[in-house]
Amino acid sequence: MDRSSSENLILVNREPNGVAIITINRPGSLNSLTRPMMVDLAQAFKALDQDSSVRVIILTGSGRAFCSGVDLTAAEDVFKGDVKDPESDPVIQMDRCRKPIIGAIKGFAVTAGFEISLACDILVAAKGSKFIDTHARFGIFPSWGLSQKLSRIIGPNKAREVSLTATPLTAEVAEKLGFVNHVVEDGEVLKKSREIAEAIVKNNQDLVLRYKSVINDGIKLDLGHALSLEKERGHDYYNGMTKEQFRKMQEFIAGRKKQSKL
């Protein structure tokens, strides 16, 4: 597939309210990923992260699937290509992205699609959606984090069952296990995702970026080191504030207190 045709398969829409929507747009193949699509997806996240007008990113898929994984008709090209290049790796770029990423999941999120959903910060899924790990079924070794991230979210025993049996994890069960944030009707997925995005946009953008970073970085540490990380970054944040910034903070808090009394 040439470069020009792949660009239409990853769509980016910047909305005026600070929300950007990335759509995996290959519905005829259930949004399976070719190598050029993976590169375009990675570059889309990198570009939006650097765009100061974008504050939240929503990732979704067109048609009846979120993403059915890698296009296995081009498996050798995908798995033996330049897969160690972080610039062309969508999951690495998602992990590096400072902006909150909301996954809007409809239908199937299979293997690579499952891994991409794990790289999102918040997940909204349609009723009946399924997350399926087929690595063991097809002899594909995981390399986008599924073997490590899933167990940390839903627990190692359930993660082993999901991955070793290739049994679908439904959106409803995933919500109970703390993986999916909200399960809604099929036609409400983007609406709910936008509601969450708009709530984030209303907050202090600098603190949103710092808060996401300290949560995501802290997850990788034991609790003691994570608490130290929070303390260290908190000190750095307040030490960097000017008297004018403290004054504005106090005025904002005072204004909120007055509103709450009305």
mmCIF file of N, CA and C in Angstrom, residues 134-200:
data_model
loop_
_atom_site.group_PDB
_atom_site.id
_atom_site.type_symbol
_atom_site.label_atom_id
_atom_site.label_comp_id
_atom_site.label_asym_id
_atom_site.label_seq_id
_atom_site.Cartn_x
_atom_site.Cartn_y
_atom_site.Cartn_z
ATOM 1 N N THR A 134 -5.491 -12.675 20.837
ATOM 2 C CA THR A 134 -5.276 -13.894 20.036
ATOM 3 C C THR A 134 -3.795 -14.197 19.821
ATOM 4 N N HIS A 135 -2.917 -13.596 20.599
ATOM 5 C CA HIS A 135 -1.485 -13.877 20.439
ATOM 6 C C HIS A 135 -1.203 -15.375 20.523
ATOM 7 N N ALA A 136 -1.714 -16.019 21.576
ATOM 8 C CA ALA A 136 -1.428 -17.446 21.769
ATOM 9 C C ALA A 136 -2.077 -18.304 20.694
ATOM 10 N N ARG A 137 -3.221 -17.890 20.196
ATOM 11 C CA ARG A 137 -3.922 -18.680 19.179
ATOM 12 C C ARG A 137 -3.148 -18.723 17.870
ATOM 13 N N PHE A 138 -2.576 -17.582 17.481
ATOM 14 C CA PHE A 138 -1.940 -17.493 16.157
ATOM 15 C C PHE A 138 -0.415 -17.516 16.207
ATOM 16 N N GLY A 139 0.159 -17.707 17.387
ATOM 17 C CA GLY A 139 1.613 -17.784 17.484
ATOM 18 C C GLY A 139 2.302 -16.449 17.274
ATOM 19 N N ILE A 140 1.709 -15.398 17.814
ATOM 20 C CA ILE A 140 2.276 -14.048 17.702
ATOM 21 C C ILE A 140 2.739 -13.609 19.086
ATOM 22 N N PHE A 141 3.993 -13.203 19.184
ATOM 23 C CA PHE A 141 4.495 -12.783 20.499
ATOM 24 C C PHE A 141 4.094 -11.329 20.759
ATOM 25 N N PRO A 142 3.536 -11.018 21.935
ATOM 26 C CA PRO A 142 3.118 -9.636 22.217
ATOM 27 C C PRO A 142 4.317 -8.694 22.320
ATOM 28 N N SER A 143 4.154 -7.497 21.790
ATOM 29 C CA SER A 143 5.245 -6.523 21.853
ATOM 30 C C SER A 143 4.753 -5.102 22.105
ATOM 31 N N TRP A 144 3.438 -4.939 22.287
ATOM 32 C CA TRP A 144 2.880 -3.615 22.581
ATOM 33 C C TRP A 144 2.321 -3.546 23.998
ATOM 34 N N GLY A 145 2.765 -4.440 24.874
ATOM 35 C CA GLY A 145 2.471 -4.290 26.284
ATOM 36 C C GLY A 145 1.355 -5.128 26.861
ATOM 37 N N LEU A 146 0.677 -5.944 26.051
ATOM 38 C CA LEU A 146 -0.489 -6.656 26.572
ATOM 39 C C LEU A 146 -0.114 -7.630 27.690
ATOM 40 N N SER A 147 1.021 -8.291 27.545
ATOM 41 C CA SER A 147 1.408 -9.286 28.546
ATOM 42 C C SER A 147 1.738 -8.657 29.897
ATOM 43 N N GLN A 148 2.036 -7.377 29.923
ATOM 44 C CA GLN A 148 2.421 -6.709 31.167
ATOM 45 C C GLN A 148 1.357 -5.757 31.699
ATOM 46 N N LYS A 149 0.700 -5.027 30.819
ATOM 47 C CA LYS A 149 -0.260 -4.006 31.269
ATOM 48 C C LYS A 149 -1.566 -4.607 31.779
ATOM 49 N N LEU A 150 -2.084 -5.619 31.062
ATOM 50 C CA LEU A 150 -3.403 -6.136 31.408
ATOM 51 C C LEU A 150 -3.430 -6.700 32.819
ATOM 52 N N SER A 151 -2.405 -7.448 33.202
ATOM 53 C CA SER A 151 -2.377 -8.058 34.535
ATOM 54 C C SER A 151 -2.325 -7.007 35.632
ATOM 55 N N ARG A 152 -1.742 -5.870 35.340
ATOM 56 C CA ARG A 152 -1.666 -4.798 36.336
ATOM 57 C C ARG A 152 -2.995 -4.071 36.508
ATOM 58 N N ILE A 153 -3.893 -4.249 35.555
ATOM 59 C CA ILE A 153 -5.192 -3.583 35.627
ATOM 60 C C ILE A 153 -6.270 -4.522 36.152
ATOM 61 N N ILE A 154 -6.351 -5.733 35.603
ATOM 62 C CA ILE A 154 -7.448 -6.637 35.977
ATOM 63 C C ILE A 154 -6.994 -7.775 36.881
ATOM 64 N N GLY A 155 -5.699 -7.818 37.207
ATOM 65 C CA GLY A 155 -5.166 -8.882 38.051
ATOM 66 C C GLY A 155 -4.546 -9.989 37.225
ATOM 67 N N PRO A 156 -3.489 -10.626 37.731
ATOM 68 C CA PRO A 156 -2.764 -11.624 36.937
ATOM 69 C C PRO A 156 -3.574 -12.868 36.594
ATOM 70 N N ASN A 157 -4.417 -13.339 37.497
ATOM 71 C CA ASN A 157 -5.165 -14.567 37.207
ATOM 72 C C ASN A 157 -6.150 -14.361 36.062
ATOM 73 N N LYS A 158 -6.909 -13.267 36.102
ATOM 74 C CA LYS A 158 -7.860 -13.001 35.028
ATOM 75 C C LYS A 158 -7.121 -12.716 33.729
ATOM 76 N N ALA A 159 -5.993 -12.016 33.801
ATOM 77 C CA ALA A 159 -5.220 -11.722 32.593
ATOM 78 C C ALA A 159 -4.698 -13.001 31.957
ATOM 79 N N ARG A 160 -4.250 -13.956 32.774
ATOM 80 C CA ARG A 160 -3.784 -15.237 32.232
ATOM 81 C C ARG A 160 -4.919 -15.945 31.497
ATOM 82 N N GLU A 161 -6.101 -15.937 32.095
ATOM 83 C CA GLU A 161 -7.238 -16.599 31.453
ATOM 84 C C GLU A 161 -7.568 -15.941 30.116
ATOM 85 N N VAL A 162 -7.631 -14.616 30.099
ATOM 86 C CA VAL A 162 -7.962 -13.888 28.870
ATOM 87 C C VAL A 162 -6.946 -14.185 27.773
ATOM 88 N N SER A 163 -5.667 -14.167 28.118
ATOM 89 C CA SER A 163 -4.617 -14.299 27.107
ATOM 90 C C SER A 163 -4.328 -15.741 26.717
ATOM 91 N N LEU A 164 -4.318 -16.644 27.664
ATOM 92 C CA LEU A 164 -3.948 -18.029 27.355
ATOM 93 C C LEU A 164 -5.080 -18.811 26.703
ATOM 94 N N THR A 165 -6.318 -18.390 26.925
ATOM 95 C CA THR A 165 -7.463 -19.072 26.301
ATOM 96 C C THR A 165 -7.999 -18.330 25.082
ATOM 97 N N ALA A 166 -7.556 -17.093 24.894
ATOM 98 C CA ALA A 166 -8.097 -16.220 23.837
ATOM 99 C C ALA A 166 -9.606 -16.020 24.000
ATOM 100 N N THR A 167 -10.062 -16.031 25.253
ATOM 101 C CA THR A 167 -11.473 -15.820 25.558
ATOM 102 C C THR A 167 -11.807 -14.338 25.529
ATOM 103 N N PRO A 168 -12.886 -13.939 24.874
ATOM 104 C CA PRO A 168 -13.238 -12.519 24.829
ATOM 105 C C PRO A 168 -13.517 -11.947 26.220
ATOM 106 N N LEU A 169 -13.019 -10.752 26.447
ATOM 107 C CA LEU A 169 -13.322 -9.984 27.649
ATOM 108 C C LEU A 169 -14.376 -8.960 27.250
ATOM 109 N N THR A 170 -15.589 -9.124 27.734
ATOM 110 C CA THR A 170 -16.658 -8.217 27.328
ATOM 111 C C THR A 170 -16.501 -6.858 28.002
ATOM 112 N N ALA A 171 -17.092 -5.859 27.381
ATOM 113 C CA ALA A 171 -17.034 -4.505 27.940
ATOM 114 C C ALA A 171 -17.633 -4.476 29.336
ATOM 115 N N GLU A 172 -18.718 -5.233 29.529
ATOM 116 C CA GLU A 172 -19.391 -5.237 30.818
ATOM 117 C C GLU A 172 -18.494 -5.805 31.919
ATOM 118 N N VAL A 173 -17.808 -6.915 31.633
ATOM 119 C CA VAL A 173 -16.894 -7.502 32.617
ATOM 120 C C VAL A 173 -15.686 -6.586 32.801
ATOM 121 N N ALA A 174 -15.188 -6.010 31.697
ATOM 122 C CA ALA A 174 -14.031 -5.114 31.768
ATOM 123 C C ALA A 174 -14.328 -3.898 32.632
ATOM 124 N N GLU A 175 -15.579 -3.426 32.600
ATOM 125 C CA GLU A 175 -15.958 -2.292 33.452
ATOM 126 C C GLU A 175 -15.908 -2.703 34.920
ATOM 127 N N LYS A 176 -16.403 -3.883 35.240
ATOM 128 C CA LYS A 176 -16.393 -4.360 36.624
ATOM 129 C C LYS A 176 -14.966 -4.547 37.139
ATOM 130 N N LEU A 177 -14.047 -4.886 36.240
ATOM 131 C CA LEU A 177 -12.655 -5.126 36.624
ATOM 132 C C LEU A 177 -11.820 -3.847 36.635
ATOM 133 N N GLY A 178 -12.424 -2.722 36.262
ATOM 134 C CA GLY A 178 -11.711 -1.451 36.306
ATOM 135 C C GLY A 178 -10.911 -1.118 35.074
ATOM 136 N N PHE A 179 -11.094 -1.881 33.997
ATOM 137 C CA PHE A 179 -10.386 -1.612 32.745
ATOM 138 C C PHE A 179 -11.141 -0.585 31.907
ATOM 139 N N VAL A 180 -12.438 -0.773 31.755
ATOM 140 C CA VAL A 180 -13.294 0.159 31.019
ATOM 141 C C VAL A 180 -13.963 1.106 32.016
ATOM 142 N N ASN A 181 -13.976 2.395 31.677
ATOM 143 C CA ASN A 181 -14.581 3.388 32.577
ATOM 144 C C ASN A 181 -16.102 3.430 32.477
ATOM 145 N N HIS A 182 -16.614 3.390 31.243
ATOM 146 C CA HIS A 182 -18.055 3.512 31.033
ATOM 147 C C HIS A 182 -18.504 2.574 29.913
ATOM 148 N N VAL A 183 -19.638 1.904 30.124
ATOM 149 C CA VAL A 183 -20.270 1.106 29.076
ATOM 150 C C VAL A 183 -21.593 1.781 28.732
ATOM 151 N N VAL A 184 -21.770 2.113 27.450
ATOM 152 C CA VAL A 184 -22.953 2.863 27.015
ATOM 153 C C VAL A 184 -23.544 2.212 25.766
ATOM 154 N N GLU A 185 -24.693 2.705 25.349
ATOM 155 C CA GLU A 185 -25.289 2.227 24.105
ATOM 156 C C GLU A 185 -24.369 2.547 22.930
ATOM 157 N N ASP A 186 -24.471 1.747 21.878
ATOM 158 C CA ASP A 186 -23.587 1.890 20.721
ATOM 159 C C ASP A 186 -23.550 3.314 20.185
ATOM 160 N N GLY A 187 -24.713 3.939 20.067
ATOM 161 C CA GLY A 187 -24.779 5.277 19.500
ATOM 162 C C GLY A 187 -24.351 6.380 20.443
ATOM 163 N N GLU A 188 -24.022 6.027 21.700
ATOM 164 C CA GLU A 188 -23.661 7.031 22.702
ATOM 165 C C GLU A 188 -22.158 7.075 22.984
ATOM 166 N N VAL A 189 -21.369 6.229 22.312
ATOM 167 C CA VAL A 189 -19.947 6.115 22.647
ATOM 168 C C VAL A 189 -19.204 7.421 22.417
ATOM 169 N N LEU A 190 -19.339 8.006 21.247
ATOM 170 C CA LEU A 190 -18.638 9.264 20.976
ATOM 171 C C LEU A 190 -19.203 10.405 21.817
ATOM 172 N N LYS A 191 -20.509 10.406 22.045
ATOM 173 C CA LYS A 191 -21.115 11.450 22.869
ATOM 174 C C LYS A 191 -20.532 11.426 24.279
ATOM 175 N N LYS A 192 -20.479 10.238 24.878
ATOM 176 C CA LYS A 192 -19.921 10.112 26.220
ATOM 177 C C LYS A 192 -18.442 10.471 26.235
ATOM 178 N N SER A 193 -17.714 10.069 25.201
ATOM 179 C CA SER A 193 -16.288 10.390 25.116
ATOM 180 C C SER A 193 -16.079 11.896 25.036
ATOM 181 N N ARG A 194 -16.927 12.559 24.267
ATOM 182 C CA ARG A 194 -16.831 14.026 24.163
ATOM 183 C C ARG A 194 -17.163 14.693 25.501
ATOM 184 N N GLU A 195 -18.142 14.167 26.213
ATOM 185 C CA GLU A 195 -18.496 14.733 27.521
ATOM 186 C C GLU A 195 -17.297 14.680 28.472
ATOM 187 N N ILE A 196 -16.610 13.553 28.483
ATOM 188 C CA ILE A 196 -15.432 13.411 29.341
ATOM 189 C C ILE A 196 -14.335 14.363 28.887
ATOM 190 N N ALA A 197 -14.126 14.435 27.570
ATOM 191 C CA ALA A 197 -13.097 15.327 27.027
ATOM 192 C C ALA A 197 -13.386 16.778 27.393
ATOM 193 N N GLU A 198 -14.642 17.187 27.260
ATOM 194 C CA GLU A 198 -15.009 18.570 27.564
ATOM 195 C C GLU A 198 -14.841 18.883 29.046
ATOM 196 N N ALA A 199 -15.089 17.906 29.914
ATOM 197 C CA ALA A 199 -14.859 18.106 31.345
ATOM 198 C C ALA A 199 -13.376 18.305 31.637
ATOM 199 N N ILE A 200 -12.520 17.580 30.921
ATOM 200 C CA ILE A 200 -11.074 17.732 31.086
ATOM 201 C C ILE A 200 -10.620 19.098 30.578
#
